[in-house]
Amino acid sequence: MTAKQDAPLLSDLLPWSVPPLRPGRAWVTGPDPAALRRRWNALVAAGDAAERARLLRPSRARTLHTAVGQLPGQATATGSLADAAGRCPEPVRYAHGGHDLRWLLPDHRLLDAARPELWRVADDRQLYVVEWTAPPRGSDPPLLCTAVLPDGRSPSGRGGRIRPLHRRPGGHEPNLAPGLTALLTERLGRPVAAADVLAWAMAAARPGAGGCAVPLPADAGLWERGVALGERLVWLQTRGAHDRGGPAGTRPRMPGGRRPYVRAPLPARGLPADCAYDADEEALLLGAGRIAPVPAGAWAYHADGVRVLEAWCAARSAAAGADEAEPLAALGPDGWLPEWTTELLELVTVVALLAEAEPERAALREEAARAPGIGVAELRAAGVLPVPARARRPASVLDHQEEGPGGQFALL
């Protein structure tokens, strides 16, 4: 039976998954950490309870009086927000849509659904795969990989499932179907690690109504080619944070002569109204600013039907944060930040290289779908499937105490 007819689902290969984060209010996230600190300061400066509640924007999950514990690994207060004072929680990086690295206030009292189980396993050894719950639009890649905590949402706002590579901190206990790597090692005649399975999925997964199918090849040569391609995709999507798939210790760069540069600087005051692309000049235009060369493939690169570069720029435009229901969201930078230019140049590089790799990924996906493989029937016969229920639940990772509501230590 061919792999296309009998391919297992990603949900069986990486069985533990977490729903998307749900902040519940836009003002607790953004592209500028200094703006988040100003928003927090404005909240705690409001002495009147009604004004503080208006600024918070209460929800069914979070009000000024909601009692919740700390997020794992975050030294934030656990008292009532009605009495909150003092310094802002230190903003942390997170990934929106896989490609946009933004900032988040990691205070559990501010986030409707922060997914603490993800924070417990977050460290510099962790990788996260985001799988859209509905098939992506067009030919967009069905999976994204990040090295920082993702919110699990596409640039269009659609939710997905977040699948960590490891179930415990420190790169311990892979989030794989028990026995999978042992079976692949035996069938392929070479060692197979958890990171190899993730890399293969990044290269070979194909979307479907029931989730991403991941054909597992029986041919070692095809497996090696797919893993090598997947490692490069992971290296690109994590900006070089993943130490396989690119030159060790380096970040993605375009070849000499094709590297994007700032040809006309963005003004320090005021934000661009929008961005545009000049195909003849291969230039990205943001108000008076101009970056080139930007390959057409980079501008056209989509995630879930949305242009990645266009969505990134829109989040840093003059229209961002304009929501009358959330006055704190309007507190943003007065002008373009220098660090945004650095981030944009890197993003242009990443999506340009991903676009160049897309034909190879599409060809390998089709080859893997046609080739004889290790299908569901063989996985069942080997005892790899069905996945035991415990593998779909978070592991117990508490070797330390966590502060619960009001400063009480949680007994978990």
Coordinates of C-alpha atoms in Angstrom, one line a residue:
M1 CA 0.0 0.0 0.0
T2 CA 1.4 3.4 -0.9
A3 CA 2.1 6.1 1.7
K4 CA -0.6 8.3 0.2
Q5 CA -3.3 5.7 0.9
D6 CA -2.1 4.8 4.4
A7 CA -0.2 7.8 5.8
P8 CA -0.5 8.5 9.6
L9 CA -1.6 11.9 10.8
L10 CA 0.7 14.4 12.5
S11 CA -1.7 14.2 15.5
D12 CA -0.7 10.6 16.0
L13 CA 3.1 11.1 15.5
L14 CA 3.3 14.2 17.8
P15 CA 0.3 13.4 20.0
W16 CA 0.4 16.1 22.7
S17 CA -0.9 19.4 21.5
V18 CA -2.2 22.6 23.0
P19 CA -4.9 25.0 21.7
P20 CA -3.9 28.6 20.7
L21 CA -3.2 31.2 23.4
R22 CA -6.1 33.6 23.9
P23 CA -5.0 36.9 25.4
G24 CA -8.5 38.3 25.5
R25 CA -7.3 41.9 25.0
A26 CA -5.1 43.3 22.4
W27 CA -3.2 45.8 24.5
V28 CA -1.1 43.1 26.3
T29 CA 0.7 42.2 23.1
G30 CA 2.5 44.2 20.5
P31 CA 5.7 44.7 18.5
D32 CA 7.3 47.2 21.0
P33 CA 8.1 46.2 24.6
A34 CA 8.4 49.8 25.7
A35 CA 4.8 50.4 24.6
L36 CA 3.7 47.4 26.7
R37 CA 5.4 48.9 29.8
R38 CA 3.6 52.3 29.2
R39 CA 0.3 50.5 29.0
W40 CA 0.9 48.7 32.2
N41 CA 1.9 51.9 34.0
A42 CA -1.3 53.6 32.7
L43 CA -3.3 50.7 34.1
V44 CA -1.8 50.8 37.6
A45 CA -1.9 54.6 37.7
A46 CA -5.7 54.6 37.4
G47 CA -6.8 55.0 41.0
D48 CA -10.5 54.8 40.3
A49 CA -11.8 51.2 40.1
A50 CA -14.2 51.9 37.2
E51 CA -11.4 53.6 35.2
R52 CA -9.0 50.7 35.9
A53 CA -11.7 48.2 34.8
R54 CA -12.3 50.2 31.6
L55 CA -8.6 50.1 30.8
L56 CA -8.3 46.4 31.6
R57 CA -11.2 45.5 29.4
P58 CA -12.6 42.7 31.6
S59 CA -13.8 39.4 30.1
R60 CA -15.6 36.4 31.5
A61 CA -12.2 34.9 32.2
R62 CA -10.4 37.9 33.6
T63 CA -11.6 40.8 35.8
L64 CA -9.9 43.1 38.3
H65 CA -10.6 40.4 40.9
T66 CA -9.8 37.2 39.2
A67 CA -7.5 34.9 41.3
V68 CA -4.9 33.0 39.3
G69 CA -1.4 31.7 39.8
Q70 CA 1.8 32.7 38.2
L71 CA 2.7 31.5 34.7
P72 CA 5.5 28.9 35.1
G73 CA 8.9 30.6 35.0
Q74 CA 7.5 34.1 35.3
A75 CA 8.1 36.2 38.5
T76 CA 4.8 38.1 38.4
A77 CA 2.5 39.1 41.3
T78 CA -0.6 37.0 42.0
G79 CA -2.6 39.5 44.0
S80 CA -5.7 41.1 42.7
L81 CA -5.3 43.5 39.7
A82 CA -7.6 45.8 41.6
D83 CA -4.7 46.4 43.9
A84 CA -1.8 46.0 41.4
A85 CA 1.0 48.5 41.6
G86 CA 4.7 48.6 40.9
R87 CA 6.9 47.6 38.0
C88 CA 5.6 46.1 34.8
P89 CA 6.1 42.4 34.2
E90 CA 9.0 42.0 31.9
P91 CA 7.7 41.5 28.3
V92 CA 8.7 38.2 26.6
R93 CA 8.9 37.3 23.0
Y94 CA 6.3 35.2 21.3
A95 CA 5.5 34.3 17.7
H96 CA 2.4 35.3 15.9
G97 CA 1.6 33.5 12.7
G98 CA 4.9 31.8 12.9
H99 CA 6.9 34.6 11.3
D100 CA 6.1 37.7 13.3
L101 CA 8.1 37.9 16.6
R102 CA 6.2 40.2 19.0
W103 CA 6.1 40.9 22.7
L104 CA 3.7 39.8 25.4
L105 CA 3.1 40.7 29.0
P106 CA 3.5 37.4 30.8
D107 CA 1.0 38.1 33.6
H108 CA -1.6 35.4 34.1
R109 CA -4.1 37.9 35.4
L110 CA -4.1 39.7 32.0
L111 CA -4.4 36.6 29.7
D112 CA -7.7 34.8 29.3
A113 CA -6.1 31.5 28.3
A114 CA -2.3 31.6 28.6
R115 CA -1.8 27.7 28.4
P116 CA 0.5 27.3 31.4
E117 CA 1.3 23.7 30.3
L118 CA 3.3 25.3 27.4
W119 CA 5.2 27.7 29.6
R120 CA 6.3 24.8 31.8
V121 CA 8.2 23.2 28.9
A122 CA 9.5 26.4 27.3
D123 CA 13.3 26.7 27.2
D124 CA 16.1 27.1 24.7
R125 CA 15.9 23.4 23.8
Q126 CA 12.3 23.5 22.8
L127 CA 10.8 23.7 19.3
Y128 CA 7.1 24.2 18.5
V129 CA 5.2 23.0 15.4
V130 CA 2.0 24.9 14.6
E131 CA -0.6 23.0 12.6
W132 CA -3.6 24.8 11.3
T133 CA -6.9 23.2 12.3
A134 CA -8.3 23.9 8.8
P135 CA -6.3 23.2 5.6
P136 CA -4.2 26.3 4.7
R137 CA -5.4 28.4 1.8
G138 CA -3.8 27.7 -1.6
S139 CA -0.5 26.0 -1.6
D140 CA 0.8 27.6 1.7
P141 CA 2.9 25.4 3.9
P142 CA 0.7 23.4 6.3
L143 CA 3.1 23.6 9.2
L144 CA 5.2 26.3 10.9
C145 CA 8.0 25.9 13.4
T146 CA 9.2 28.4 16.0
A147 CA 11.8 28.4 18.7
V148 CA 9.8 30.9 20.9
L149 CA 6.4 30.3 22.3
P150 CA 3.8 30.7 19.5
D151 CA 0.3 32.0 19.9
G152 CA -0.9 29.2 17.6
R153 CA -2.7 31.6 15.2
S154 CA -2.2 32.3 11.6
P155 CA -1.6 35.8 10.3
S156 CA -5.3 35.8 9.4
G157 CA -6.2 35.0 13.0
R158 CA -7.3 31.4 12.4
G159 CA -6.4 29.0 15.2
G160 CA -4.3 25.9 15.1
R161 CA -2.7 23.3 17.4
I162 CA 0.6 23.9 19.0
R163 CA 2.8 20.7 19.2
P164 CA 6.0 21.0 21.3
L165 CA 8.8 18.7 20.3
H166 CA 9.6 17.8 23.9
R167 CA 7.2 17.1 26.8
R168 CA 9.6 18.2 29.5
P169 CA 12.2 21.0 29.8
G170 CA 15.8 20.4 28.9
G171 CA 14.9 18.5 25.7
H172 CA 13.7 15.5 27.6
E173 CA 10.9 13.0 26.7
P174 CA 10.1 13.6 23.0
N175 CA 6.5 14.3 22.2
L176 CA 6.3 11.3 19.9
A177 CA 4.1 8.2 19.7
P178 CA 5.9 5.7 21.9
G179 CA 8.0 3.3 19.9
L180 CA 8.0 5.4 16.8
T181 CA 11.7 6.2 16.6
A182 CA 12.7 2.6 17.5
L183 CA 10.5 1.3 14.6
L184 CA 11.9 3.9 12.1
T185 CA 15.5 3.2 13.2
E186 CA 14.9 -0.5 12.5
R187 CA 13.2 -0.1 9.2
L188 CA 15.5 2.6 7.8
G189 CA 18.7 1.0 9.1
R190 CA 20.0 4.2 10.7
P191 CA 19.4 6.1 14.0
V192 CA 16.3 8.3 14.1
A193 CA 15.9 11.1 16.7
A194 CA 12.9 13.1 17.6
A195 CA 14.3 16.2 15.7
D196 CA 14.5 14.0 12.6
V197 CA 10.8 13.2 12.8
L198 CA 10.0 16.9 13.1
A199 CA 12.2 17.8 10.2
W200 CA 10.7 15.1 8.0
A201 CA 7.2 16.3 8.9
M202 CA 8.1 19.9 7.9
A203 CA 9.2 18.7 4.5
A204 CA 6.7 16.0 3.7
A205 CA 3.4 16.8 5.5
R206 CA 0.4 17.5 3.3
P207 CA -2.8 19.1 4.5
G208 CA -6.2 17.4 4.7
A209 CA -9.6 17.9 6.2
G210 CA -8.7 15.6 9.1
G211 CA -5.3 17.1 9.7
C212 CA -1.9 16.9 8.2
A213 CA -0.9 13.5 6.9
V214 CA 2.8 12.6 7.2
P215 CA 3.8 9.7 4.9
L216 CA 6.7 7.8 6.4
P217 CA 9.0 6.4 3.7
A218 CA 10.6 2.9 3.8
D219 CA 13.5 4.2 1.7
A220 CA 16.4 5.5 3.7
G221 CA 17.7 7.7 0.9
L222 CA 14.3 9.5 0.6
W223 CA 14.2 9.9 4.4
E224 CA 17.6 11.5 4.5
R225 CA 16.8 13.9 1.7
G226 CA 13.5 14.9 3.4
V227 CA 15.2 15.3 6.8
A228 CA 17.9 17.5 5.4
L229 CA 15.3 19.7 3.6
G230 CA 13.2 19.8 6.8
E231 CA 16.2 20.8 8.9
R232 CA 16.8 23.7 6.6
L233 CA 13.2 24.8 6.8
V234 CA 13.3 24.7 10.6
W235 CA 16.6 26.6 10.6
L236 CA 15.1 29.3 8.4
Q237 CA 11.8 29.6 10.3
T238 CA 13.6 29.8 13.7
R239 CA 16.1 32.4 12.4
G240 CA 19.0 30.1 12.9
A241 CA 18.1 29.3 16.5
H242 CA 17.9 25.6 15.5
D243 CA 21.5 24.4 15.2
R244 CA 20.9 22.0 12.3
G245 CA 20.0 22.8 8.7
G246 CA 22.4 25.7 8.3
P247 CA 26.0 26.9 9.1
A248 CA 26.5 26.4 12.8
G249 CA 26.0 29.5 14.9
T250 CA 24.8 31.6 12.0
R251 CA 21.6 33.3 11.0
P252 CA 20.1 33.1 7.6
R253 CA 21.6 35.4 5.0
M254 CA 21.1 35.9 1.3
P255 CA 24.0 35.4 -1.1
G256 CA 26.2 38.3 -1.7
G257 CA 24.7 40.8 -4.1
R258 CA 21.2 39.8 -3.2
R259 CA 21.1 40.9 0.4
P260 CA 18.4 43.5 1.2
Y261 CA 19.5 46.9 2.4
V262 CA 17.9 50.1 3.5
R263 CA 18.0 52.3 0.4
A264 CA 16.0 55.2 1.9
P265 CA 15.6 55.3 5.7
L266 CA 12.2 55.3 7.4
P267 CA 11.5 58.5 9.3
A268 CA 12.1 58.5 13.0
R269 CA 8.8 60.3 13.6
G270 CA 5.5 58.9 12.5
L271 CA 4.6 55.5 11.3
P272 CA 4.0 54.5 7.6
A273 CA 0.3 54.3 6.6
D274 CA 0.9 51.1 4.7
C275 CA 3.5 49.2 2.6
A276 CA 3.7 48.5 -1.1
Y277 CA 5.9 46.6 -3.5
D278 CA 7.7 47.9 -6.6
A279 CA 8.1 44.8 -8.8
D280 CA 10.3 46.6 -11.3
E281 CA 12.8 47.8 -8.7
E282 CA 12.3 44.8 -6.4
A283 CA 11.7 47.3 -3.6
L284 CA 9.6 47.3 -0.4
L285 CA 8.1 50.7 0.2
L286 CA 7.0 51.9 3.6
G287 CA 6.1 55.6 3.4
A288 CA 9.4 57.3 2.5
G289 CA 11.4 54.3 3.4
R290 CA 12.7 51.9 0.8
I291 CA 14.3 48.4 1.2
A292 CA 15.8 46.6 -1.8
P293 CA 16.4 44.1 -3.3
V294 CA 13.3 42.2 -2.1
P295 CA 12.7 39.3 -4.4
A296 CA 9.2 38.9 -5.8
G297 CA 9.0 35.5 -4.1
A298 CA 9.6 37.1 -0.7
W299 CA 6.8 39.6 -1.3
A300 CA 4.4 36.9 -2.6
Y301 CA 5.2 34.5 0.3
H302 CA 2.0 33.6 2.1
A303 CA 1.0 31.9 5.3
D304 CA -2.7 30.9 5.5
G305 CA -3.6 33.1 2.6
V306 CA -1.9 36.3 4.0
R307 CA 1.3 37.9 2.7
V308 CA 3.8 37.6 5.5
L309 CA 5.6 40.8 4.8
E310 CA 2.4 42.8 4.4
A311 CA 1.0 41.5 7.6
W312 CA 4.2 42.2 9.5
C313 CA 4.3 45.8 8.3
A314 CA 0.6 46.3 9.0
A315 CA 1.2 45.5 12.7
R316 CA 3.7 48.4 12.7
S317 CA 1.7 50.9 10.7
A318 CA -0.1 54.1 11.7
A319 CA -3.4 52.1 11.8
A320 CA -2.2 49.5 14.4
G321 CA -3.8 49.8 17.8
A322 CA -6.7 51.9 16.6
D323 CA -9.5 50.3 18.7
E324 CA -11.9 52.6 20.6
A325 CA -12.8 49.6 22.9
E326 CA -9.2 49.3 24.0
P327 CA -7.7 52.7 24.8
L328 CA -4.5 51.2 26.1
A329 CA -3.8 49.7 22.7
A330 CA -3.4 53.2 21.3
L331 CA -0.3 53.7 23.4
G332 CA 2.4 52.8 20.9
P333 CA 5.7 54.2 19.6
D334 CA 5.7 57.6 18.0
G335 CA 7.8 56.6 15.1
W336 CA 9.6 53.7 13.4
L337 CA 12.0 51.9 15.7
P338 CA 15.5 51.1 14.6
E339 CA 15.2 47.5 15.8
W340 CA 12.2 47.0 13.5
T341 CA 14.5 47.7 10.5
T342 CA 16.8 45.0 11.6
E343 CA 13.9 42.6 12.1
L344 CA 12.4 43.4 8.7
L345 CA 15.7 42.8 6.9
E346 CA 15.9 39.4 8.6
L347 CA 12.3 38.6 7.8
V348 CA 12.8 39.5 4.1
T349 CA 15.8 37.2 4.0
V350 CA 13.9 34.3 5.7
V351 CA 10.8 34.4 3.5
A352 CA 12.9 34.9 0.4
L353 CA 14.9 31.7 1.2
L354 CA 11.7 29.9 2.2
A355 CA 10.1 30.8 -1.2
E356 CA 13.2 29.5 -3.0
A357 CA 12.9 26.2 -1.1
E358 CA 9.2 25.8 -1.8
P359 CA 9.5 24.0 -5.2
E360 CA 11.9 21.5 -3.6
R361 CA 9.4 21.0 -0.7
A362 CA 6.5 20.5 -3.0
A363 CA 8.4 18.0 -5.1
L364 CA 9.5 16.0 -2.1
R365 CA 6.0 16.0 -0.7
E366 CA 4.7 14.5 -3.9
E367 CA 7.5 11.9 -4.1
A368 CA 6.8 10.9 -0.4
A369 CA 3.1 10.6 -1.1
R370 CA 3.8 8.1 -4.0
A371 CA 6.6 6.1 -2.5
P372 CA 6.0 2.8 -0.6
G373 CA 6.0 3.6 3.1
I374 CA 5.4 2.7 6.7
G375 CA 1.7 3.1 6.9
V376 CA -1.0 3.0 9.6
A377 CA -1.4 -0.7 9.3
E378 CA 2.3 -1.3 10.0
L379 CA 2.4 1.2 12.9
R380 CA -0.6 -0.6 14.4
A381 CA 1.1 -4.0 14.0
A382 CA 4.2 -2.7 15.7
G383 CA 2.2 -1.3 18.6
V384 CA 3.0 2.3 17.8
L385 CA -0.6 3.0 17.1
P386 CA -3.1 3.7 18.7
V387 CA -1.3 6.2 20.8
P388 CA -1.9 5.7 24.5
A389 CA -4.1 8.4 26.2
R390 CA -1.2 9.4 28.5
A391 CA 0.9 10.5 25.5
R392 CA -1.8 13.0 24.5
R393 CA -1.7 14.7 28.0
P394 CA 1.0 17.0 29.4
A395 CA 3.8 15.3 31.3
S396 CA 4.3 16.0 35.0
V397 CA 7.2 18.4 34.9
L398 CA 6.9 20.0 38.4
D399 CA 10.2 19.6 40.2
H400 CA 9.6 23.0 41.8
Q401 CA 6.8 24.9 43.4
E402 CA 4.6 27.3 41.5
E403 CA 3.0 30.3 43.2
G404 CA -0.8 30.2 43.2
P405 CA -3.4 32.9 43.7
G406 CA -2.6 35.4 46.4
G407 CA 0.9 34.1 47.0
Q408 CA -0.1 30.6 48.0
F409 CA 2.1 27.9 46.6
A410 CA 0.2 25.6 44.2
L411 CA 0.0 21.9 45.0
L412 CA 0.0 20.3 41.6

